[in-house]
mmCIF file of C-alpha atoms in Angstrom:
data_model
loop_
_atom_site.group_PDB
_atom_site.id
_atom_site.type_symbol
_atom_site.label_atom_id
_atom_site.label_comp_id
_atom_site.label_asym_id
_atom_site.label_seq_id
_atom_site.Cartn_x
_atom_site.Cartn_y
_atom_site.Cartn_z
ATOM 1 C CA MET J 300 3.018 -4.259 30.902
ATOM 2 C CA PRO J 301 6.141 -2.872 29.221
ATOM 3 C CA ASP J 302 6.948 -3.691 25.601
ATOM 4 C CA LEU J 303 10.171 -3.955 23.632
ATOM 5 C CA VAL J 304 9.795 -1.486 20.748
ATOM 6 C CA ALA J 305 11.839 0.292 18.106
ATOM 7 C CA PRO J 306 13.156 3.693 19.236
ATOM 8 C CA ARG J 307 10.393 6.264 18.832
ATOM 9 C CA SER J 308 9.629 9.894 19.415
ATOM 10 C CA SER J 309 6.544 9.160 21.519
ATOM 11 C CA VAL J 310 8.800 8.580 24.548
ATOM 12 C CA ALA J 311 11.137 11.520 23.873
ATOM 13 C CA ALA J 312 10.206 13.404 27.043
ATOM 14 C CA SER J 313 10.929 10.360 29.196
ATOM 15 C CA VAL J 314 14.231 9.641 27.417
ATOM 16 C CA ARG J 315 15.354 13.246 27.890
ATOM 17 C CA ARG J 316 14.271 13.163 31.540
ATOM 18 C CA ALA J 317 16.396 10.055 32.159
ATOM 19 C CA ALA J 318 19.358 11.689 30.418
ATOM 20 C CA ARG J 319 19.005 14.957 32.370
ATOM 21 C CA ALA J 320 18.687 13.137 35.683
ATOM 22 C CA GLY J 321 22.116 11.644 35.168
ATOM 23 C CA GLU J 322 20.454 8.252 34.812
ATOM 24 C CA TRP J 323 22.470 7.536 31.716
ATOM 25 C CA ASP J 324 25.468 5.375 31.096
ATOM 26 C CA ASP J 325 28.432 6.376 28.953
ATOM 27 C CA HIS J 326 27.447 4.605 25.714
ATOM 28 C CA PRO J 327 28.510 6.940 22.856
ATOM 29 C CA THR J 328 25.301 6.330 20.906
ATOM 30 C CA TYR J 329 23.337 8.060 23.677
ATOM 31 C CA ALA J 330 25.563 11.109 24.215
ATOM 32 C CA GLY J 331 23.847 14.490 24.048
ATOM 33 C CA VAL J 332 20.261 13.215 24.159
ATOM 34 C CA ALA J 333 19.191 15.534 26.979
ATOM 35 C CA GLY J 334 19.780 18.632 24.849
ATOM 36 C CA MET J 335 18.186 17.433 21.594
ATOM 37 C CA ASP J 336 15.223 19.332 20.214
ATOM 38 C CA ASP J 337 12.346 17.373 18.614
ATOM 39 C CA ALA J 338 13.834 17.392 15.112
ATOM 40 C CA GLN J 339 17.218 16.213 16.390
ATOM 41 C CA PHE J 340 15.546 13.515 18.468
ATOM 42 C CA ASP J 341 13.602 12.260 15.423
ATOM 43 C CA THR J 342 16.796 12.144 13.355
ATOM 44 C CA TRP J 343 18.598 10.327 16.145
ATOM 45 C CA THR J 344 15.881 7.681 16.547
ATOM 46 C CA ASP J 345 15.874 7.191 12.751
ATOM 47 C CA ARG J 346 19.637 6.525 12.951
ATOM 48 C CA LEU J 347 19.149 4.042 15.788
ATOM 49 C CA VAL J 348 16.614 2.108 13.724
ATOM 50 C CA ALA J 349 18.793 2.293 10.589
ATOM 51 C CA ASP J 350 21.741 0.866 12.518
ATOM 52 C CA ALA J 351 20.244 -2.596 11.999
ATOM 53 C CA ARG J 352 20.919 -2.388 8.270
ATOM 54 C CA GLU J 353 24.239 -3.713 7.006
ATOM 55 C CA GLY J 354 25.023 -0.745 4.735
ATOM 56 C CA THR J 355 24.336 1.977 7.304
ATOM 57 C CA PRO J 356 27.444 4.096 8.002
ATOM 58 C CA ARG J 357 28.721 3.606 11.540
ATOM 59 C CA PRO J 358 31.895 4.357 13.493
ATOM 60 C CA GLU J 359 34.945 2.141 12.997
ATOM 61 C CA GLY J 360 34.652 -1.055 14.988
ATOM 62 C CA PHE J 361 30.852 -0.896 15.309
ATOM 63 C CA VAL J 362 28.661 -3.626 13.798
ATOM 64 C CA PRO J 363 25.023 -3.622 12.682
ATOM 65 C CA SER J 364 22.845 -3.589 15.777
ATOM 66 C CA THR J 365 19.154 -3.779 16.472
ATOM 67 C CA ASN J 366 18.361 -1.113 19.055
ATOM 68 C CA LEU J 367 15.183 -1.565 21.062
ATOM 69 C CA TRP J 368 13.588 0.315 23.935
ATOM 70 C CA TRP J 369 11.664 -1.060 26.887
ATOM 71 C CA VAL J 370 8.671 1.228 27.348
ATOM 72 C CA GLU J 371 5.418 1.321 29.230
ATOM 73 C CA GLY J 372 3.039 3.805 27.649
ATOM 74 C CA ALA J 373 5.095 6.965 27.201
ATOM 75 C CA GLU J 374 7.630 5.957 29.860
ATOM 76 C CA PHE J 375 11.110 4.875 28.741
ATOM 77 C CA LEU J 376 12.393 2.239 31.158
ATOM 78 C CA GLY J 377 15.481 0.921 29.412
ATOM 79 C CA ARG J 378 17.168 -0.183 26.252
ATOM 80 C CA VAL J 379 18.662 -3.271 24.722
ATOM 81 C CA GLN J 380 21.035 -3.616 21.802
ATOM 82 C CA VAL J 381 21.413 -6.835 19.832
ATOM 83 C CA ARG J 382 24.676 -6.814 17.916
ATOM 84 C CA HIS J 383 24.431 -8.865 14.748
ATOM 85 C CA ARG J 384 27.970 -10.236 14.963
ATOM 86 C CA LEU J 385 31.033 -10.045 17.145
ATOM 87 C CA THR J 386 34.275 -8.193 16.580
ATOM 88 C CA PRO J 387 37.333 -9.245 18.608
ATOM 89 C CA ARG J 388 36.563 -6.427 21.081
ATOM 90 C CA LEU J 389 32.908 -7.439 21.427
ATOM 91 C CA ARG J 390 34.001 -11.053 21.878
ATOM 92 C CA ASP J 391 36.139 -9.964 24.846
ATOM 93 C CA LEU J 392 34.080 -7.203 26.434
ATOM 94 C CA GLY J 393 30.648 -6.506 25.036
ATOM 95 C CA GLY J 394 28.992 -9.591 23.633
ATOM 96 C CA HIS J 395 25.990 -9.806 21.344
ATOM 97 C CA VAL J 396 23.513 -8.227 23.734
ATOM 98 C CA GLY J 397 23.817 -5.199 25.954
ATOM 99 C CA TYR J 398 21.030 -3.847 28.129
ATOM 100 C CA TRP J 399 20.492 -0.960 30.497
ATOM 101 C CA VAL J 400 17.602 -0.019 32.782
ATOM 102 C CA VAL J 401 16.844 3.482 34.067
ATOM 103 C CA PRO J 402 18.105 3.410 37.677
ATOM 104 C CA SER J 403 14.748 4.510 39.097
ATOM 105 C CA ALA J 404 13.142 1.449 37.415
ATOM 106 C CA ARG J 405 15.681 -1.131 38.600
ATOM 107 C CA ARG J 406 14.967 -4.093 40.881
ATOM 108 C CA ARG J 407 11.535 -4.659 39.337
ATOM 109 C CA GLY J 408 12.394 -7.430 36.862
ATOM 110 C CA HIS J 409 12.722 -5.152 33.829
ATOM 111 C CA ALA J 410 16.215 -6.312 32.849
ATOM 112 C CA THR J 411 15.224 -9.975 33.034
ATOM 113 C CA ALA J 412 12.117 -9.349 30.932
ATOM 114 C CA MET J 413 14.019 -7.160 28.453
ATOM 115 C CA LEU J 414 16.687 -9.758 27.856
ATOM 116 C CA ALA J 415 14.018 -12.458 27.467
ATOM 117 C CA ALA J 416 12.206 -10.290 24.897
ATOM 118 C CA ALA J 417 15.450 -9.632 23.003
ATOM 119 C CA LEU J 418 16.405 -13.298 22.610
ATOM 120 C CA PRO J 419 13.824 -13.992 19.848
ATOM 121 C CA VAL J 420 15.159 -10.924 18.010
ATOM 122 C CA ALA J 421 18.645 -12.455 18.111
ATOM 123 C CA ASN J 422 17.243 -15.793 17.005
ATOM 124 C CA ALA J 423 15.542 -14.154 14.013
ATOM 125 C CA LEU J 424 18.982 -12.819 13.033
ATOM 126 C CA GLY J 425 20.253 -16.404 12.894
ATOM 127 C CA LEU J 426 22.020 -16.306 16.263
ATOM 128 C CA GLU J 427 21.270 -19.593 18.031
ATOM 129 C CA CYS J 428 23.252 -18.591 21.097
ATOM 130 C CA VAL J 429 24.411 -15.127 22.136
ATOM 131 C CA LEU J 430 27.313 -13.946 24.240
ATOM 132 C CA VAL J 431 26.237 -11.706 27.122
ATOM 133 C CA THR J 432 28.796 -10.239 29.499
ATOM 134 C CA CYS J 433 28.639 -8.387 32.784
ATOM 135 C CA ASP J 434 31.099 -6.851 35.188
ATOM 136 C CA VAL J 435 32.514 -9.284 37.753
ATOM 137 C CA GLY J 436 30.878 -7.416 40.644
ATOM 138 C CA ASN J 437 27.481 -6.937 38.990
ATOM 139 C CA THR J 438 25.532 -9.642 40.802
ATOM 140 C CA ALA J 439 22.169 -8.310 39.614
ATOM 141 C CA SER J 440 23.177 -8.540 35.955
ATOM 142 C CA ARG J 441 24.591 -12.009 36.489
ATOM 143 C CA ARG J 442 21.220 -13.100 37.916
ATOM 144 C CA VAL J 443 19.439 -11.574 34.886
ATOM 145 C CA ILE J 444 21.646 -13.527 32.482
ATOM 146 C CA GLU J 445 21.333 -16.773 34.416
ATOM 147 C CA ALA J 446 17.532 -16.362 34.695
ATOM 148 C CA ASN J 447 17.479 -16.298 30.898
ATOM 149 C CA GLY J 448 19.398 -19.568 30.599
ATOM 150 C CA GLY J 449 22.899 -18.094 30.454
ATOM 151 C CA LEU J 450 25.650 -20.663 30.798
ATOM 152 C CA PHE J 451 28.814 -19.356 32.422
ATOM 153 C CA GLU J 452 31.829 -19.686 30.156
ATOM 154 C CA GLY J 453 34.432 -17.914 32.252
ATOM 155 C CA ARG J 454 36.039 -14.639 33.104
ATOM 156 C CA ARG J 455 38.119 -12.322 30.935
ATOM 157 C CA GLY J 456 39.574 -9.468 32.897
ATOM 158 C CA ALA J 457 36.776 -7.634 34.681
ATOM 159 C CA LYS J 458 34.032 -9.349 32.636
ATOM 160 C CA LEU J 459 32.076 -12.536 33.214
ATOM 161 C CA ARG J 460 31.004 -14.288 30.010
ATOM 162 C CA PHE J 461 27.794 -16.235 29.460
ATOM 163 C CA TRP J 462 26.302 -17.975 26.429
ATOM 164 C CA VAL J 463 22.522 -17.675 26.261
ATOM 165 C CA PRO J 464 20.403 -19.839 23.900
ATOM 166 C CA THR J 465 17.961 -17.816 21.815
ATOM 167 C CA GLY J 466 15.501 -20.527 20.821
#
């Protein structure tokens, strides 16, 4: 059974394998992972964990975020990011929670389980309801959000917006 865990070096080989296979999205936080040596990977995972702290330096427009990985043993299956608050851009496009599953692990219920596991994390941050968005044509992601109690608010541009209770 997979678990939602803090980023860790014990799954480095699997994370690099996913990155090298092109099974990676374009999130800037994850750029360059495939070529990191062990020391760089350790530093990177430390930064991901530290990103949850308010005073941690981060790029302009980024907010404190709790980064978590969905792993089974030493196998990295996906990631979820719980953003502690919304900026105007996140309110329009990104929401409080973003998730991603390695393509070779999709269609097995991982995204639904990951989002369900992340909701108590958001609740512990004081977020009673979180905004989760998906692309208009992403039917699978819409089903994930709705399976977790997401209530459709509407559409903004190419994004569908849902409010998901965390309690």
